[in-house]
mmCIF file of C-alpha atoms in Angstrom:
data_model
loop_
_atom_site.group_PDB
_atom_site.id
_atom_site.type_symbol
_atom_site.label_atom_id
_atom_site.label_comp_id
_atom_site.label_asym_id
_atom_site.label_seq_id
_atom_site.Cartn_x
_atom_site.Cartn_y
_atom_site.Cartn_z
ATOM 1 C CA UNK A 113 0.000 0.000 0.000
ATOM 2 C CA UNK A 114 0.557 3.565 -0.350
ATOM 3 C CA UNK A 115 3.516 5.154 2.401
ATOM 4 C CA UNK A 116 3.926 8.678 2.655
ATOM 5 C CA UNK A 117 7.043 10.458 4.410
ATOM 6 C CA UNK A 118 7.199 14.105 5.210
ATOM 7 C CA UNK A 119 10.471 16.365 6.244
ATOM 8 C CA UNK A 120 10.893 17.944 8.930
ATOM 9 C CA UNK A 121 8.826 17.445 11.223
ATOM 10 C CA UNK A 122 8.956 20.728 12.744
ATOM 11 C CA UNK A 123 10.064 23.817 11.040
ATOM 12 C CA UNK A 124 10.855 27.523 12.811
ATOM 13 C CA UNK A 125 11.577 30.100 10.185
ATOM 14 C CA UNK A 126 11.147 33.836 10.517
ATOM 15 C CA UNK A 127 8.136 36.314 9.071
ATOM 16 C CA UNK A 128 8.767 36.907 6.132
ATOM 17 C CA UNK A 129 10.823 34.157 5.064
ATOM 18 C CA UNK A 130 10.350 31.209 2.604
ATOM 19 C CA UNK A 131 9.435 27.391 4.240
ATOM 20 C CA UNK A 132 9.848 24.211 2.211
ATOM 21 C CA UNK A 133 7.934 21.028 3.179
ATOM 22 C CA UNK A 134 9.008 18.065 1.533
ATOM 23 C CA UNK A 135 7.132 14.417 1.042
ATOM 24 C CA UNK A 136 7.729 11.164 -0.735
ATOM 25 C CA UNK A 137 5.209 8.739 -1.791
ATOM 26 C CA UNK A 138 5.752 5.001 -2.547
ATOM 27 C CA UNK A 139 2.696 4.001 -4.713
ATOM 28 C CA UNK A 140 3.825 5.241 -8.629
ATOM 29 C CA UNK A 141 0.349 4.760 -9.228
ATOM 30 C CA UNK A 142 -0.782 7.402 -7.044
ATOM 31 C CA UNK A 143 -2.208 10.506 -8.857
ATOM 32 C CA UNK A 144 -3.300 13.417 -6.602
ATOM 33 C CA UNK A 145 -1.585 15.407 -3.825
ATOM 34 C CA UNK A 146 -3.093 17.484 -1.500
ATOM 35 C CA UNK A 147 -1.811 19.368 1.354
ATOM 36 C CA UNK A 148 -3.627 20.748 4.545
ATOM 37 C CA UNK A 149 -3.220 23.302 7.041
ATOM 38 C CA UNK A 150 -4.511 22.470 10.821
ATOM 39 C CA UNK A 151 -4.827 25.204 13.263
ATOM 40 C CA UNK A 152 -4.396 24.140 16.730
ATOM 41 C CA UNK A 153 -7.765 22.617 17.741
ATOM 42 C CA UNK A 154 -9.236 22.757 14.286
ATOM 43 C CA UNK A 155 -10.001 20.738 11.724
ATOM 44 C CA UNK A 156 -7.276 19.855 8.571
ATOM 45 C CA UNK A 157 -8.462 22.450 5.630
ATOM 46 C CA UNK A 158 -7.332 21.952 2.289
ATOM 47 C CA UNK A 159 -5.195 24.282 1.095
ATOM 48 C CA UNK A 160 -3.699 23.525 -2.442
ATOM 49 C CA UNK A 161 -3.779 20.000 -4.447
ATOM 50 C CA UNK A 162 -1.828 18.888 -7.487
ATOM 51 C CA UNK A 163 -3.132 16.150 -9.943
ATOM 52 C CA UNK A 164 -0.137 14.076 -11.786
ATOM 53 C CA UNK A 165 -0.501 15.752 -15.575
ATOM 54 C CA UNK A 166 1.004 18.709 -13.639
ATOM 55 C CA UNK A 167 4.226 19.388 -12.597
ATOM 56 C CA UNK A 168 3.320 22.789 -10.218
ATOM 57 C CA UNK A 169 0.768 24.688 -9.294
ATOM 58 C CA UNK A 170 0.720 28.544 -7.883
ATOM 59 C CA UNK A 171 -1.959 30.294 -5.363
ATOM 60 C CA UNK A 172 -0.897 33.041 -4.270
ATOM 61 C CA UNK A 173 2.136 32.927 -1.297
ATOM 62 C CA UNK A 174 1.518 29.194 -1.926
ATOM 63 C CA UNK A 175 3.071 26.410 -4.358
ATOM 64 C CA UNK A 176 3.445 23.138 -4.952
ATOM 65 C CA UNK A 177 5.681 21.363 -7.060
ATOM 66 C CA UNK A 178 5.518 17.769 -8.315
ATOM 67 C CA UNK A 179 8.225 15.142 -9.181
ATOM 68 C CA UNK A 180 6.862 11.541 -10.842
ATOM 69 C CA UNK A 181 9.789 10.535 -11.449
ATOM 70 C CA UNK A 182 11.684 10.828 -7.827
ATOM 71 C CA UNK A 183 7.957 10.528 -6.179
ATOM 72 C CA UNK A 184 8.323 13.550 -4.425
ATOM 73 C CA UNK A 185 6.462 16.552 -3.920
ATOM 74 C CA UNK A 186 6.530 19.514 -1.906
ATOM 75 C CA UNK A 187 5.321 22.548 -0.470
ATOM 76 C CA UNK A 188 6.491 26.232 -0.787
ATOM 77 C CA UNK A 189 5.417 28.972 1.338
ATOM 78 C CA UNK A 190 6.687 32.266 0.589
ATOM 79 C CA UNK A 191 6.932 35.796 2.719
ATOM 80 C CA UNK A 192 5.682 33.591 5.567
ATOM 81 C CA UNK A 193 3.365 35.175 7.865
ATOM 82 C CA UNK A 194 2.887 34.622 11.496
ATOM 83 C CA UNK A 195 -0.850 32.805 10.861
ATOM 84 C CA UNK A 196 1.221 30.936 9.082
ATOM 85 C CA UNK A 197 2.104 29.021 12.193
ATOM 86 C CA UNK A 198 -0.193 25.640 11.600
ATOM 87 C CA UNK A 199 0.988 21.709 11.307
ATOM 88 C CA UNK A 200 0.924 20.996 7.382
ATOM 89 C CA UNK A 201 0.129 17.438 6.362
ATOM 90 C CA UNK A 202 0.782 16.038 2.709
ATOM 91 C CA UNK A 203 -1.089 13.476 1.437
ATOM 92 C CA UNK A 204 -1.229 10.768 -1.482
ATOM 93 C CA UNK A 205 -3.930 8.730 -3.062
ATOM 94 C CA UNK A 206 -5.022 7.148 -6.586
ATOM 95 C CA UNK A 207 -8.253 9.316 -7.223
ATOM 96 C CA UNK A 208 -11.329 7.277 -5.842
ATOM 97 C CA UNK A 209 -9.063 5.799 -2.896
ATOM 98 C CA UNK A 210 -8.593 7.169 0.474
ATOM 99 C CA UNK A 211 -5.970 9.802 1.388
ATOM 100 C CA UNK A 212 -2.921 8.269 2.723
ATOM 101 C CA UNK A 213 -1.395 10.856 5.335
ATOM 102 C CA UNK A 214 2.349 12.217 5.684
ATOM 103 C CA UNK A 215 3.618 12.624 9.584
ATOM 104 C CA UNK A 216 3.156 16.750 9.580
ATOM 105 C CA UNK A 217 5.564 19.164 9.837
ATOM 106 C CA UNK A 218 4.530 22.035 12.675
ATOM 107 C CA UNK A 219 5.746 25.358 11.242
ATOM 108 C CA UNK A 220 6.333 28.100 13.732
ATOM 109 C CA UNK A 221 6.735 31.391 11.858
ATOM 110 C CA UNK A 222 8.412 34.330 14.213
ATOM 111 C CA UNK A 223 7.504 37.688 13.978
ATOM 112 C CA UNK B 115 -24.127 26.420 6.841
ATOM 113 C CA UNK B 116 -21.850 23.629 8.043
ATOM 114 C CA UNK B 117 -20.568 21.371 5.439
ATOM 115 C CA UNK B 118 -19.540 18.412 7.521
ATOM 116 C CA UNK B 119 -20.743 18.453 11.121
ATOM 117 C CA UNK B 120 -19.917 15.746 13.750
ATOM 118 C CA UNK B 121 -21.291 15.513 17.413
ATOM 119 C CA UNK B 122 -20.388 15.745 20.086
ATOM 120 C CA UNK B 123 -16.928 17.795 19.957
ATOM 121 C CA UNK B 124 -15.452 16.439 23.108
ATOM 122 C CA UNK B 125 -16.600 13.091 24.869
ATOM 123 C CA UNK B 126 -15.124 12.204 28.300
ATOM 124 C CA UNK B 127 -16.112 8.690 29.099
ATOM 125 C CA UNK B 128 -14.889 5.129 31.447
ATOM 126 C CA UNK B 129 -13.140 2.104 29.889
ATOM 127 C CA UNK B 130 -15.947 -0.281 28.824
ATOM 128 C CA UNK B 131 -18.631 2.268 27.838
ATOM 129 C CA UNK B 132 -19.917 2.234 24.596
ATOM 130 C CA UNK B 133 -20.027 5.463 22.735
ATOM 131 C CA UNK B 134 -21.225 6.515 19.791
ATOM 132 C CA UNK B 135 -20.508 9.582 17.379
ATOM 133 C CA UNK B 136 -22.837 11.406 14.306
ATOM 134 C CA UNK B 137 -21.629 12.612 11.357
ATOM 135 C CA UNK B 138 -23.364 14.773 8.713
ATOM 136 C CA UNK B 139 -22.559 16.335 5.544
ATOM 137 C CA UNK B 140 -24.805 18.633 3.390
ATOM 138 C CA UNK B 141 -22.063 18.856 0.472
ATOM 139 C CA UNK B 142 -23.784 16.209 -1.694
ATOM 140 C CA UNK B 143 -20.603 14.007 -1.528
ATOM 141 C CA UNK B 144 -20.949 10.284 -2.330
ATOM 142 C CA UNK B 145 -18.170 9.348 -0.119
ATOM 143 C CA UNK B 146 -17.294 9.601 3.318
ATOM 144 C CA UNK B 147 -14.750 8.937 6.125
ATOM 145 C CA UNK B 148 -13.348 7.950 8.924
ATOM 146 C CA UNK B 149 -9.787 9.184 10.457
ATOM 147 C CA UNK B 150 -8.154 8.780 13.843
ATOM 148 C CA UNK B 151 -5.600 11.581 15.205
ATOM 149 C CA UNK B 152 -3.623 10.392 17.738
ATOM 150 C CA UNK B 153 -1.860 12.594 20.365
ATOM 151 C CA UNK B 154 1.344 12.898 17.951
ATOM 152 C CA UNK B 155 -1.208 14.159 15.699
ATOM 153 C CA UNK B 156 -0.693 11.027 12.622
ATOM 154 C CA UNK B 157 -3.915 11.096 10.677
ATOM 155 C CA UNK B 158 -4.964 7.506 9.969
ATOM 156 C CA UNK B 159 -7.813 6.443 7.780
ATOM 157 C CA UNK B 160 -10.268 3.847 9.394
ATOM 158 C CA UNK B 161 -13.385 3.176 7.039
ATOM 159 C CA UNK B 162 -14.436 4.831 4.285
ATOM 160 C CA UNK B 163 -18.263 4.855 3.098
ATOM 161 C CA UNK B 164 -18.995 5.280 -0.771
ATOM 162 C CA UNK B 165 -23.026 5.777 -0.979
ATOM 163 C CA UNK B 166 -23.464 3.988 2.164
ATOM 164 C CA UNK B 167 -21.553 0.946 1.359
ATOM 165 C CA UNK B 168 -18.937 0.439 3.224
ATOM 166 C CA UNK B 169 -15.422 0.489 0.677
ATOM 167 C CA UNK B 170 -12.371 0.464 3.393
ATOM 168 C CA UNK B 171 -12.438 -0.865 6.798
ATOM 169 C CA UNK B 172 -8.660 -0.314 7.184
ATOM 170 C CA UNK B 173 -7.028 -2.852 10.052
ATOM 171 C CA UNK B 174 -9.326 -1.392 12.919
ATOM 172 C CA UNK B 175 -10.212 -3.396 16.175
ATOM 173 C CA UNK B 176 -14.153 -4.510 15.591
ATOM 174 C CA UNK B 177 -15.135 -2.529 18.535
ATOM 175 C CA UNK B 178 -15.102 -0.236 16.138
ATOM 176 C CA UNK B 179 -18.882 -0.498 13.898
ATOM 177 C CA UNK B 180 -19.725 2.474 11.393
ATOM 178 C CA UNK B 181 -22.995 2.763 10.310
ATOM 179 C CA UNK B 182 -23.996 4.679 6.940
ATOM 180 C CA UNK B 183 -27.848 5.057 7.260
ATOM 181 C CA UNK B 184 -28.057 7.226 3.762
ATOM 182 C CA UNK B 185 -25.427 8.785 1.761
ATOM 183 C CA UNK B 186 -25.396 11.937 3.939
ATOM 184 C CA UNK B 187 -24.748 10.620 7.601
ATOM 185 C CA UNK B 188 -21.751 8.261 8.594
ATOM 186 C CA UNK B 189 -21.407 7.044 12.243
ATOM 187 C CA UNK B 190 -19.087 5.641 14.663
ATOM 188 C CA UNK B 191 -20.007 3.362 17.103
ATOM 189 C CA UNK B 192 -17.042 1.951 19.548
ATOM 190 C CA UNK B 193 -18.159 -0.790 21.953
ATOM 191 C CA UNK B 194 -15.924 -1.582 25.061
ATOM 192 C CA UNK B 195 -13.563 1.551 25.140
ATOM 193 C CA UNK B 196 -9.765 1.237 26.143
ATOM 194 C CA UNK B 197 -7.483 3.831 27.386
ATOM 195 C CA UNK B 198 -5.699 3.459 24.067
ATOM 196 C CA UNK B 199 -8.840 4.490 22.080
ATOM 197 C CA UNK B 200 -8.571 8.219 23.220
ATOM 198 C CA UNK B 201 -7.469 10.852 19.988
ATOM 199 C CA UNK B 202 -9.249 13.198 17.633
ATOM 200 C CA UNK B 203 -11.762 11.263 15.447
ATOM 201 C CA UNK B 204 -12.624 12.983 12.342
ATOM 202 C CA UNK B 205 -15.219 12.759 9.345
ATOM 203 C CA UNK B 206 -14.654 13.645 6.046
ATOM 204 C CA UNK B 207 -16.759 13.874 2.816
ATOM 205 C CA UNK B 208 -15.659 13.997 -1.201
ATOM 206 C CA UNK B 209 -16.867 13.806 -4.604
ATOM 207 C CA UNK B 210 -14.444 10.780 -4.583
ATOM 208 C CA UNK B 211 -12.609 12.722 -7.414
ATOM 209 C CA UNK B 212 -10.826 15.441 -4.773
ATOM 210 C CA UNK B 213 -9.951 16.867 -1.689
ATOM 211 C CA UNK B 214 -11.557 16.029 1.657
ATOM 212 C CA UNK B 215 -13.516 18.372 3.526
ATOM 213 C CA UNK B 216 -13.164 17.178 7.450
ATOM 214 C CA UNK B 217 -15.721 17.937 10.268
ATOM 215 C CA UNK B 218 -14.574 19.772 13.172
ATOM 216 C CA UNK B 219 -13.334 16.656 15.347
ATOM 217 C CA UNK B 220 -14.601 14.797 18.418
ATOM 218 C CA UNK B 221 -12.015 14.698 20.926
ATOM 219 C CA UNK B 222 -12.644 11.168 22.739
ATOM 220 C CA UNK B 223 -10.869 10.476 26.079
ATOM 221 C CA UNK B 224 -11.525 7.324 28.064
ATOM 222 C CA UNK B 225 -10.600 7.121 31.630
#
């Protein structure tokens, strides 16, 4: 089955810096890539997704870049922002299946 | 409007008791889920409901019962609770085709 790893696991950087999040997936056959934000407390909300017939995708202070061939994918947050701060989870899955989780990386963003 | 709404939000309870938690969505999703957060926060699928018949029941204890009366409701029922059944349980909803949208959590802790 589908394994997901995610680097690091915790991640300080300050406001208005760049933060990287990076994750591997196992399953080649796995085509879409979301990521989430959770607030302390609240519920994981989606925040970007990438489908395999694209390599990145932009919104905003947000990107996500895509790599089929090394199975790896990441996250890019740029001028980081102290509401920021959040744990960000990666995920994997072949469309239809369920969402196979990465660890999360907390990101503290200093002001 | 919520989009996916679980009850109750926190549920304090013995070892032994048998508990039960609702979940609703008004998104018009087909499918919908079942995850576990444990207290280092790994999101772990447990069942997964595709027009209320059951499509994943991941390597869970069978304690654990959901019940999917129509496509719009998916519930948990847990018979004999351990101390090692307290985390975050959360419902989610898709088309099946996307991202998840999660309900806001029950926070289950059994004493």
């Amino acid at each position: 089955g589908e394994n997901v790893e995610q680097h690091p696991s915790t991640l300080s950087v300050q406001e208005g810096d760049s933060a990287v999040i990076k994750c591997t997936y196992s399953d080649s056959a796995s085509n879409y890539f979301p990521w989430y934000k959770q607030e302390l407390g609240k519920r994981p909300q989606l925040i970007i997704d990438i489908r395999s017939n694209v390599g990145e995708k932009k919104d905003q202070r947000i990107a996500v870049t895509l790599n089929k061939t090394a199975k790896h994918f990441s996250l890019h947050i740029t001028e980081t922002q102290p509401e920021d701060s959040a744990v960000y989870f990666c995920a994997a899955s072949i469309i239809t299946d369920k969402l196979i989780f990465g660890t999360g990386t907390r990101l503290q963003v200093f002001p | 409007d919520t989009a996916v709404s679980q009850t109750p939000k926190y549920l304090v309870t013995q070892m032994g008791n048998d508990k039960s938690i609702k979940c609703e969505q008004n998104l018009g999703h087909d499918t919908m889920y079942w995850y576990k957060q444990d207290s280092k926060k790994f999101l772990k699928i447990m069942f997964s409901y595709n027009n209320k018949e059951l499509i994943i029941n991941e390597t869970v204890p069978n304690r654990f019962s959901p019940k999917s009366p129509d496509k719009a409701h998916l519930n948990l029922h847990i018979n004999s609770l351990e101390l090692g059944d307290s985390a975050v349980y959360f419902c989610a909803s898709s088309t099946g085709t996307g991202g998840y949208t999660f309900g806001s959590g029950t926070r289950l802790t059994v004493v």
